[in-house]
Coordinates of C-alpha atoms and ligand atoms in Angstrom, one line a residue:
M1 CA -31.1 13.6 -3.7
S2 CA -33.3 10.9 -1.8
Q3 CA -34.8 11.1 1.5
Q4 CA -34.5 7.3 2.2
A5 CA -32.6 6.6 5.4
I6 CA -29.6 4.1 5.0
N7 CA -30.5 1.0 7.1
K8 CA -29.2 -1.8 4.8
V9 CA -25.7 -2.0 3.2
V10 CA -25.0 -4.6 0.6
V11 CA -21.4 -5.4 -0.1
A12 CA -20.9 -7.0 -3.4
G13 CA -17.7 -9.3 -3.5
G14 CA -15.9 -11.1 -0.8
G15 CA -12.2 -10.6 -1.6
T16 CA -10.0 -8.6 0.8
A17 CA -11.8 -5.4 -0.1
G18 CA -15.4 -6.8 0.7
W19 CA -14.5 -8.4 3.9
M20 CA -12.6 -5.5 5.3
T21 CA -15.5 -3.4 4.5
A22 CA -18.1 -5.8 6.0
C23 CA -16.0 -6.3 9.1
A24 CA -15.5 -2.5 9.6
L25 CA -19.2 -1.8 9.0
A26 CA -20.4 -4.3 11.3
S27 CA -17.9 -3.5 14.0
Q28 CA -18.4 0.1 14.2
L29 CA -22.0 0.4 12.9
G30 CA -23.5 -3.0 13.6
H31 CA -26.1 -1.7 16.1
Y32 CA -27.4 0.7 13.3
L33 CA -26.9 -1.1 10.0
N34 CA -27.9 -4.3 8.6
V35 CA -24.9 -5.6 6.6
V36 CA -25.1 -8.2 3.8
L37 CA -22.2 -9.6 1.8
V38 CA -22.6 -11.4 -1.6
E39 CA -20.0 -13.3 -3.0
S40 CA -19.6 -16.3 -5.4
E41 CA -17.2 -19.2 -4.7
N42 CA -16.9 -19.9 -8.5
I43 CA -15.5 -16.4 -9.2
P44 CA -12.1 -16.3 -7.8
T45 CA -10.5 -13.6 -5.8
V46 CA -7.5 -11.8 -7.1
G47 CA -5.5 -13.9 -4.6
V48 CA -2.5 -11.5 -4.3
G49 CA -2.2 -8.5 -2.2
E50 CA 0.1 -9.8 0.7
A51 CA 2.3 -6.8 1.7
T52 CA 0.9 -3.8 3.9
I53 CA 1.9 -0.6 5.5
P54 CA 1.7 0.4 9.3
T55 CA -1.9 2.0 8.9
M56 CA -3.0 -1.6 8.9
Q57 CA -2.4 -1.7 12.9
T58 CA -4.7 1.3 13.2
F59 CA -7.3 -0.4 11.2
H60 CA -7.2 -3.6 13.2
L61 CA -7.4 -1.5 16.5
L62 CA -10.6 -0.1 15.1
L63 CA -12.0 -3.3 14.2
Q64 CA -10.7 -4.7 17.6
L65 CA -8.7 -7.6 16.0
P66 CA -6.1 -8.9 18.3
E67 CA -2.9 -8.8 16.6
Q68 CA -1.5 -12.3 17.7
E69 CA -4.8 -13.9 16.7
F70 CA -4.8 -12.1 13.4
M71 CA -1.2 -13.2 12.6
R72 CA -1.7 -16.7 13.6
A73 CA -4.7 -16.7 11.4
T74 CA -3.1 -15.4 8.3
N75 CA 0.6 -16.7 8.6
A76 CA 1.6 -13.3 9.0
T77 CA 5.1 -12.0 9.3
F78 CA 6.4 -8.4 10.3
K79 CA 7.6 -5.9 7.7
L80 CA 9.9 -3.0 8.5
G81 CA 10.0 -1.6 5.0
I82 CA 10.9 -2.4 1.4
E83 CA 14.2 -3.1 0.0
F84 CA 14.5 -1.6 -3.5
E85 CA 17.2 -3.1 -5.7
N86 CA 18.5 -1.9 -9.2
W87 CA 15.9 1.0 -9.1
G88 CA 18.4 4.0 -9.2
A89 CA 20.9 1.8 -11.1
I90 CA 21.8 -1.6 -11.6
G91 CA 23.6 -2.9 -8.5
E92 CA 22.5 -0.2 -6.1
S93 CA 19.8 -0.6 -3.5
Y94 CA 18.2 1.4 -0.8
F95 CA 15.6 0.7 2.0
H96 CA 12.4 2.5 2.3
S97 CA 11.7 2.1 6.1
F98 CA 8.6 2.8 8.2
G99 CA 9.0 4.8 11.4
E100 CA 11.2 7.9 11.8
T101 CA 14.9 8.4 10.6
G102 CA 17.1 10.5 12.9
R103 CA 15.8 13.3 14.9
D104 CA 14.2 16.6 13.7
F105 CA 15.5 19.7 15.3
W106 CA 13.4 22.7 16.1
A107 CA 14.9 24.3 13.0
G108 CA 13.8 21.6 10.4
Q109 CA 13.5 18.1 9.3
F110 CA 16.4 15.8 10.0
Q111 CA 17.4 15.5 6.4
H112 CA 19.0 19.1 6.6
F113 CA 21.3 17.9 9.4
W114 CA 22.3 14.8 7.5
L115 CA 22.8 17.1 4.5
R116 CA 25.3 19.4 6.5
E117 CA 27.2 16.3 7.3
R118 CA 27.0 14.7 3.9
L119 CA 27.8 17.9 1.9
N120 CA 30.8 18.5 4.0
G121 CA 32.4 15.3 3.4
G122 CA 30.6 13.0 5.9
Q123 CA 30.3 9.3 5.1
F124 CA 27.4 8.2 6.8
S125 CA 24.2 7.4 4.9
Y126 CA 20.7 8.4 5.8
A127 CA 19.9 4.9 6.6
D128 CA 22.6 4.8 9.3
Y129 CA 20.0 6.9 11.3
S130 CA 17.2 4.7 10.7
P131 CA 16.4 2.2 13.4
E132 CA 14.0 0.1 11.0
T133 CA 16.5 -0.1 8.1
Q134 CA 19.4 -1.2 10.4
A135 CA 17.1 -3.9 12.0
A136 CA 15.9 -4.9 8.8
R137 CA 19.5 -5.6 7.5
A138 CA 20.2 -7.4 10.6
G139 CA 17.2 -9.5 10.3
K140 CA 16.0 -8.4 13.7
F141 CA 12.7 -7.5 15.0
A142 CA 10.7 -6.8 18.2
I143 CA 7.7 -4.8 19.1
T144 CA 9.4 -2.0 21.2
K145 CA 8.4 1.0 23.1
N146 CA 11.2 3.6 23.1
P147 CA 11.8 4.1 20.3
R148 CA 9.0 2.3 18.8
L149 CA 9.9 0.5 15.6
G150 CA 7.5 1.3 12.7
F151 CA 6.0 -1.8 11.2
A152 CA 3.4 -3.3 9.1
Y153 CA 2.9 -7.0 8.1
H154 CA 3.1 -9.6 5.3
L155 CA -0.2 -11.8 5.2
D156 CA -1.7 -14.5 3.3
A157 CA -4.5 -12.8 1.2
G158 CA -6.8 -15.8 1.1
L159 CA -6.4 -16.5 4.9
Y160 CA -7.1 -12.7 5.6
A161 CA -10.4 -12.9 3.9
K162 CA -11.3 -16.1 5.5
Y163 CA -10.3 -14.6 9.0
L164 CA -12.3 -11.6 8.4
R165 CA -15.4 -13.6 7.2
R166 CA -15.3 -15.5 10.5
V167 CA -15.1 -12.4 12.6
S168 CA -17.6 -10.5 10.5
E169 CA -20.3 -13.3 10.6
S170 CA -19.7 -13.5 14.2
R171 CA -20.5 -9.7 14.5
G172 CA -23.7 -10.1 12.5
V173 CA -22.9 -9.8 8.7
T174 CA -25.2 -12.1 6.7
R175 CA -23.3 -13.7 3.9
I176 CA -25.1 -14.9 0.8
E177 CA -23.4 -17.1 -1.6
G178 CA -24.2 -16.8 -5.2
K179 CA -23.5 -15.3 -8.6
I180 CA -24.7 -11.7 -9.2
Q181 CA -26.5 -12.0 -12.6
T182 CA -27.5 -8.3 -13.1
V183 CA -27.9 -5.2 -11.2
K184 CA -31.4 -3.6 -11.1
L185 CA -31.9 0.2 -11.2
E186 CA -34.9 2.2 -10.0
P187 CA -36.3 3.8 -13.2
N188 CA -36.8 7.3 -11.6
S189 CA -33.6 7.8 -9.4
G190 CA -31.2 5.7 -11.3
N191 CA -30.2 4.3 -7.9
I192 CA -29.4 0.7 -7.5
E193 CA -32.4 -1.2 -6.2
A194 CA -31.4 -4.8 -5.9
L195 CA -28.9 -7.3 -7.1
Q196 CA -30.5 -10.0 -9.1
M197 CA -28.7 -13.3 -8.3
A198 CA -28.4 -16.3 -10.9
D199 CA -30.8 -18.3 -8.9
G200 CA -33.4 -15.6 -9.2
Q201 CA -33.1 -14.1 -5.6
L202 CA -33.3 -10.5 -5.4
I203 CA -31.0 -8.5 -2.9
D204 CA -32.4 -5.1 -2.1
G205 CA -30.6 -2.5 -0.2
D206 CA -30.3 1.3 0.5
L207 CA -26.4 1.5 -0.1
F208 CA -24.3 -0.8 -2.2
I209 CA -20.6 -1.2 -2.0
D210 CA -18.9 -2.5 -5.1
C211 CA -16.0 -4.8 -4.2
T212 CA -16.2 -7.1 -7.3
G213 CA -12.7 -6.3 -8.3
F214 CA -11.4 -5.1 -11.6
R215 CA -14.7 -5.7 -13.4
G216 CA -16.5 -3.1 -11.3
L217 CA -20.0 -4.8 -11.8
L218 CA -21.8 -2.2 -10.2
I219 CA -19.9 1.0 -10.6
E220 CA -18.7 0.7 -14.2
Q221 CA -20.8 -2.1 -15.8
T222 CA -24.0 -0.6 -14.4
L223 CA -23.5 2.9 -13.4
H224 CA -20.8 3.7 -15.9
A225 CA -18.6 5.9 -13.7
G226 CA -15.8 6.1 -16.4
Y227 CA -12.1 5.4 -15.8
E228 CA -9.1 7.8 -15.7
D229 CA -6.3 5.8 -17.4
W230 CA -2.8 6.3 -16.0
S231 CA -1.1 3.9 -18.6
H232 CA 1.1 6.7 -20.2
Q233 CA 2.9 7.0 -16.8
F234 CA 2.7 3.6 -15.5
L235 CA 3.9 1.3 -18.2
C236 CA 3.2 -1.9 -16.3
D237 CA -0.2 -3.7 -16.8
S238 CA 0.3 -7.2 -16.0
A239 CA 1.7 -9.4 -13.1
V240 CA 2.8 -13.0 -13.0
A241 CA 2.5 -14.6 -9.4
V242 CA 3.9 -17.8 -8.0
Q243 CA 4.1 -19.1 -4.4
T244 CA 7.4 -21.0 -3.4
E245 CA 8.4 -22.8 -0.2
S246 CA 10.2 -20.8 2.4
T247 CA 14.0 -21.2 2.6
G248 CA 16.3 -20.0 5.4
E249 CA 15.5 -17.2 7.8
L250 CA 12.4 -15.0 7.3
P251 CA 13.5 -11.4 6.6
P252 CA 11.3 -8.7 8.1
F253 CA 10.9 -6.8 5.0
T254 CA 9.6 -7.0 1.3
R255 CA 11.9 -7.0 -1.6
S256 CA 11.4 -5.2 -4.7
I257 CA 13.8 -6.0 -7.5
A258 CA 13.8 -3.9 -10.7
R259 CA 14.3 -5.7 -13.8
E260 CA 14.5 -5.0 -17.6
S261 CA 10.8 -4.3 -18.1
G262 CA 9.4 -4.3 -14.6
W263 CA 10.1 -5.3 -11.2
Q264 CA 9.8 -8.5 -9.0
W265 CA 8.4 -8.7 -5.4
R266 CA 9.4 -11.2 -2.7
I267 CA 7.2 -11.4 0.3
P268 CA 7.9 -13.7 3.3
L269 CA 5.2 -15.4 5.2
Q270 CA 5.4 -17.9 7.9
H271 CA 4.6 -20.9 5.7
R272 CA 5.6 -19.7 2.1
V273 CA 7.0 -16.9 0.0
G274 CA 4.9 -14.8 -2.3
N275 CA 6.6 -14.0 -5.6
G276 CA 5.6 -11.8 -8.6
F277 CA 6.8 -10.0 -11.4
V278 CA 5.1 -6.8 -12.5
F279 CA 5.7 -6.1 -16.1
A280 CA 4.8 -4.0 -19.2
S281 CA 3.0 -6.4 -21.6
G282 CA 4.1 -4.0 -24.3
A283 CA 7.8 -4.8 -23.5
I284 CA 7.9 -8.4 -22.7
G285 CA 5.5 -11.4 -23.4
D286 CA 3.8 -13.5 -20.7
T287 CA 6.0 -16.5 -21.4
E288 CA 9.2 -14.5 -21.1
A289 CA 8.0 -12.8 -18.1
T290 CA 7.0 -16.0 -16.4
D291 CA 10.5 -17.6 -17.2
T292 CA 12.0 -14.4 -15.8
L293 CA 10.1 -14.8 -12.6
L294 CA 10.9 -18.6 -12.1
Q295 CA 14.5 -18.0 -12.8
N296 CA 14.7 -15.5 -9.9
V297 CA 12.9 -17.4 -7.2
V298 CA 14.4 -19.2 -4.5
G299 CA 12.7 -22.4 -3.2
K300 CA 10.4 -24.9 -5.0
P301 CA 7.2 -23.5 -6.6
L302 CA 4.0 -24.5 -4.8
N303 CA 1.6 -23.7 -7.7
D304 CA 1.5 -22.9 -11.4
P305 CA 2.4 -19.3 -12.2
R306 CA -0.7 -17.2 -12.9
V307 CA -0.9 -14.1 -15.1
I308 CA -3.0 -11.1 -13.9
R309 CA -3.9 -8.1 -16.1
F310 CA -4.5 -4.6 -14.6
R311 CA -5.2 -1.2 -16.1
P312 CA -3.3 1.6 -14.1
G313 CA -5.8 4.4 -13.2
K314 CA -8.9 5.1 -11.2
R315 CA -12.6 5.4 -11.5
R316 CA -13.6 8.8 -12.5
K317 CA -16.0 8.8 -9.5
T318 CA -15.7 6.0 -6.9
W319 CA -19.2 7.1 -5.3
V320 CA -22.1 7.4 -7.9
K321 CA -25.7 7.3 -6.8
N322 CA -26.2 4.9 -4.0
C323 CA -22.9 2.9 -4.9
V324 CA -19.5 3.3 -3.5
A325 CA -16.6 1.2 -5.1
L326 CA -13.7 -0.1 -2.9
G327 CA -10.6 -2.0 -3.6
L328 CA -9.8 -3.1 -7.2
A329 CA -13.3 -1.8 -8.4
S330 CA -12.3 1.6 -7.5
G331 CA -9.0 1.6 -9.5
F332 CA -5.5 0.3 -9.3
I333 CA -1.9 1.6 -8.6
E334 CA 0.7 -1.1 -8.9
P335 CA 1.8 -2.6 -5.6
L336 CA 5.3 -1.2 -5.6
E337 CA 4.5 0.6 -2.1
S338 CA 1.9 -1.8 -0.9
T339 CA -1.0 0.8 -1.0
S340 CA -4.0 -1.0 -2.1
I341 CA -5.1 -2.6 1.0
H342 CA -4.4 0.6 2.8
L343 CA -6.6 2.7 0.4
V344 CA -9.4 0.2 1.0
S345 CA -9.2 0.8 4.9
S346 CA -8.9 4.6 4.6
A347 CA -11.9 4.6 2.0
V348 CA -14.0 2.5 4.3
I349 CA -13.3 4.8 7.2
R350 CA -14.0 8.0 5.2
L351 CA -17.3 6.3 4.1
M352 CA -18.4 5.5 7.7
R353 CA -17.6 8.9 8.9
M354 CA -19.7 10.3 5.9
L355 CA -22.5 7.8 6.0
P356 CA -25.7 9.3 4.9
L357 CA -28.2 9.2 7.8
T358 CA -31.3 10.8 6.2
G359 CA -30.7 10.0 2.7
L360 CA -28.1 10.5 -0.1
C361 CA -26.8 14.0 -0.4
A362 CA -25.1 15.3 -3.5
Q363 CA -22.5 17.4 -1.6
D364 CA -21.4 14.3 0.6
I365 CA -20.8 12.4 -2.5
E366 CA -19.0 15.4 -4.2
T367 CA -16.8 15.6 -1.1
Y368 CA -16.0 11.9 -0.8
N369 CA -15.1 11.8 -4.3
R370 CA -12.7 14.8 -4.0
A371 CA -11.0 13.4 -1.0
T372 CA -10.5 10.1 -2.7
D373 CA -8.9 11.8 -5.6
K374 CA -6.6 13.9 -3.5
E375 CA -5.4 10.7 -1.7
L376 CA -4.9 8.6 -4.7
A377 CA -2.9 11.6 -6.6
A378 CA -0.5 11.7 -3.7
V379 CA 0.0 8.0 -3.8
R380 CA 0.3 8.0 -7.7
D381 CA 3.2 10.7 -7.4
F382 CA 5.0 8.8 -4.7
V383 CA 5.0 5.5 -6.8
L384 CA 5.9 7.5 -10.0
L385 CA 9.0 8.9 -8.3
H386 CA 10.6 5.4 -8.4
Y387 CA 10.2 5.3 -12.0
K388 CA 10.9 8.9 -13.0
Q389 CA 14.1 9.2 -11.0
T390 CA 15.9 6.0 -12.4
R391 CA 19.2 6.4 -13.9
R392 CA 18.9 3.0 -15.8
T393 CA 19.2 3.3 -19.5
D394 CA 19.5 -0.5 -20.2
S395 CA 16.0 -0.7 -22.0
D396 CA 13.3 1.0 -23.7
F397 CA 11.1 0.6 -20.6
W398 CA 13.5 2.4 -18.2
R399 CA 14.5 5.1 -20.9
Y400 CA 10.8 6.1 -21.2
C401 CA 10.2 6.3 -17.7
Q402 CA 13.3 8.7 -17.1
Q403 CA 11.8 10.9 -20.0
M404 CA 8.2 10.8 -19.3
Q405 CA 6.3 13.9 -18.2
V406 CA 5.2 13.6 -14.7
P407 CA 2.2 15.6 -13.0
D408 CA 3.4 19.1 -11.9
S409 CA 2.6 18.1 -8.2
L410 CA 5.4 15.5 -8.4
Q411 CA 8.0 17.9 -10.7
D412 CA 7.6 20.7 -8.2
R413 CA 8.4 18.3 -5.3
L414 CA 11.6 17.0 -7.2
D415 CA 12.8 20.5 -8.1
I416 CA 12.3 21.9 -4.6
Y417 CA 14.0 18.8 -3.1
R418 CA 16.9 19.0 -5.5
D419 CA 17.3 22.7 -4.8
S420 CA 16.9 23.1 -1.1
G421 CA 16.3 19.6 0.5
R422 CA 12.8 20.8 1.4
I423 CA 9.9 18.5 1.5
Y424 CA 6.2 20.2 1.9
W425 CA 3.9 17.8 3.4
D426 CA 0.1 17.9 3.9
S427 CA -1.0 16.2 7.1
D428 CA -3.4 14.0 5.6
E429 CA -0.8 12.7 3.0
L430 CA -0.2 8.9 3.4
F431 CA 3.6 9.1 2.7
T432 CA 5.6 11.1 5.3
V433 CA 8.5 13.4 4.8
N434 CA 10.8 10.4 5.7
S435 CA 9.4 8.3 3.1
W436 CA 10.0 10.9 0.5
N437 CA 13.6 11.5 1.7
Q438 CA 14.4 7.8 1.7
V439 CA 13.1 7.4 -1.9
M440 CA 14.3 10.7 -3.3
L441 CA 17.8 9.8 -1.9
G442 CA 17.6 6.1 -2.7
Q443 CA 16.8 7.0 -6.4
G444 CA 19.8 9.5 -6.4
V445 CA 18.1 12.7 -6.0
M446 CA 20.7 14.7 -3.9
P447 CA 19.8 18.1 -2.7
R448 CA 22.5 20.9 -3.6
H449 CA 21.7 22.9 -0.4
Y450 CA 20.4 22.6 3.1
H451 CA 18.5 25.0 5.5
P452 CA 21.1 27.4 7.0
A453 CA 19.5 26.8 10.4
A454 CA 21.2 23.4 10.3
D455 CA 24.6 25.3 10.7
I456 CA 23.8 26.8 13.9
M457 CA 25.6 24.4 16.0
P458 CA 29.5 24.5 16.3
Q459 CA 30.8 21.6 14.5
A460 CA 32.3 19.6 17.2
D461 CA 28.9 19.7 19.1
F462 CA 27.2 18.8 15.8
A463 CA 29.4 15.9 15.1
A464 CA 28.8 14.6 18.7
Q465 CA 25.0 14.8 18.3
M466 CA 25.0 13.0 15.0
A467 CA 27.3 10.2 16.4
K468 CA 25.0 9.8 19.4
V469 CA 22.0 9.2 17.2
R470 CA 23.9 6.6 15.1
Q471 CA 25.0 4.9 18.3
S472 CA 21.4 4.9 19.8
V473 CA 20.3 3.1 16.5
Q474 CA 23.0 0.6 16.9
Q475 CA 22.6 -0.2 20.5
M476 CA 18.9 -0.6 19.9
V477 CA 19.4 -3.0 17.0
A478 CA 21.9 -5.0 18.9
Q479 CA 19.6 -5.8 21.7
L480 CA 16.8 -7.2 19.4
P481 CA 16.1 -10.7 18.8
T482 CA 16.0 -12.1 15.2
H483 CA 12.8 -11.8 13.3
Q484 CA 12.3 -15.4 13.1
N485 CA 12.7 -15.9 16.9
F486 CA 10.6 -13.2 17.8
L487 CA 8.0 -14.4 15.4
Q488 CA 7.9 -17.8 16.7
S489 CA 7.2 -17.0 20.2
Y490 CA 4.8 -14.3 19.4
C491 CA 2.8 -16.4 17.1
E492 CA 3.0 -19.6 19.0
P493 CA -0.3 -21.7 19.1
Q494 CA -2.0 -21.1 22.5
Ligands
LIG501 P1 -11.1 -9.5 -5.8 O1 -10.0 -10.1 -4.8 O2 -10.8 -9.6 -7.1 O3 -12.4 -9.9 -5.1 C1 -13.5 -9.8 -6.0 C2 -14.8 -10.4 -5.3 O4 -15.9 -10.1 -6.2 C3 -14.6 -12.0 -5.2 O5 -14.9 -12.4 -3.9 C4 -15.7 -12.4 -6.2 O6 -16.2 -13.8 -6.0 C5 -16.6 -11.5 -6.2 N1 -17.4 -11.4 -7.5 C6 -17.2 -10.7 -8.6 N2 -18.1 -10.8 -9.5 C7 -19.1 -11.4 -8.8 C8 -20.4 -11.8 -9.3 N3 -20.9 -11.7 -10.6 N4 -21.4 -12.3 -8.5 C9 -20.8 -12.6 -6.9 N5 -19.5 -12.1 -6.7 C10 -18.8 -11.6 -7.6 N6 -2.4 -4.7 -2.3 C11 -1.4 -4.6 -1.2 O7 -2.1 -3.7 -0.4 N7 -0.3 -5.0 -1.1 C12 0.3 -5.8 -2.1 O8 1.2 -6.2 -2.0 C13 -0.6 -6.0 -3.2 N8 -0.1 -6.8 -4.3 C14 -0.8 -6.9 -5.4 C15 -0.3 -7.6 -6.7 C16 -0.9 -7.6 -7.7 C17 -0.4 -8.2 -9.1 C18 -2.4 -7.2 -7.8 C19 -3.2 -7.2 -9.1 C20 -3.0 -6.6 -6.8 C21 -2.2 -6.3 -5.6 N9 -2.4 -5.7 -4.4 C22 -1.9 -5.6 -3.4 C23 -4.0 -5.2 -4.3 C24 -4.9 -6.2 -3.6 O9 -4.8 -7.5 -4.1 C25 -6.3 -5.8 -3.6 O10 -6.3 -4.4 -3.4 C26 -7.2 -6.6 -2.6 O11 -6.9 -7.9 -2.8 C27 -8.7 -6.4 -2.7 O12 -9.1 -7.0 -4.1 P2 -10.7 -7.0 -4.2 O13 -11.3 -7.5 -3.0 O14 -11.0 -5.7 -4.6 O15 -11.0 -7.9 -5.5

């Protein structure tokens, strides 16, 4: 497509996505690339996005960001998973934990053994075998080795971008302040040539990363990538967010509370709590949504509630010509499973692996776009599962969700699980078998059968084995400190 070597990368936008990208490029390829980031102090970032998943640990290892330094800088807390309340039915709750539940045996995944117990009258829940769930419910946490608790973080989004900016600049990223006025294209190739700033400055580059948020200034407004709209499956298109004072002990988990026309998040940080209500604007107005949120927060509000609109879906192509969109510029799946920040990190890693060396290549671009689509489709299915499998009938919103048609990939998974307890999983999928199990069961999908190999062990031995696993979970949790105490000593100023 072009023989021009990629030496200079321009990142447009300095929100979480922009700074994650700049920091990754500078940390891994700074010896080879000139990295420039352009942002405008007058155009605010989205300002939310505070719950993460465990892959952030790997991303930070790659960037060589020391955990304690990062946690102090962003007032972060630990997250063992998400408590889903009122999702299957009003009054029910379940926990989607990180890490592993139970122990897989040679013949199959742990759920088959749990199903043997349960379908034969056992009373123990799947969660009784999950160290993370039990620790979360006891308000406990520590970084452990054997077994290792699976965890992620809650962080202050504004502080995270500032922290990454500091690190990035120290690693050679050049930051340019100002508003991008227009995007100039090369007339022959249609590639982006330069960003024209409001003050007249021209910023040229070989590769441009669009991190300008929902507006997609480069990828959509200039290169017209197109958008695949998913609003027929994701009814929520708005959120209202407010921060409140912390009250009481800090729980090591996110709360997701389903309401009549959407759901509410509660994210504990060291210095405050992040709250939001994700809702369908077709079902509830902004004023009522804001009232619903304010009636259901604990602690004094610290700012005025702010409404954010979004369009569920994704760009038809996230890499077009010499422009790659990351973060909100590339599309958005609502934050029910805290996936957006992860998707930024996985996309930037994919991009670095595929970085064009001797010029842009159409096959690279195709491959990148296909991999991105596959990744997003799997996340979409997992998030949709929560809606599709509700048994709530108390509003048009939930009735629609129950009856809506979902992609075949999800419907097949549901049918197979319901029938046989099996989950087929691709090793590059984000959500593991354990995640699918927890949400399937939590939403009330109970398999009718389990694998016959789970019956190999004589009943007395089997019962003893299962009891041993439960006891080891309890013993481990009993030894843990509270999350609050662990956090205080771990993040103590030095
Ligand atoms: P933005 O934060 O919008 O940043 C855009 C940047 O572009 C800004 O720096 C702006 O100044 C710059 N810019 C734009 N136009 C111009 C211009 N003309 N000139 C110069 N600069 C410009 N993700 C999670 O992982 N976990 C969560 O819990 C979570 N919760 C969310 C809740 C809600 C309601 C929403 C909407 C999103 C949530 N997300 C969550 C997603 C997460 O917030 C984003 O993925 C993340 O913040 C990245 O945003 P961004 O950097 O792409 O965009």
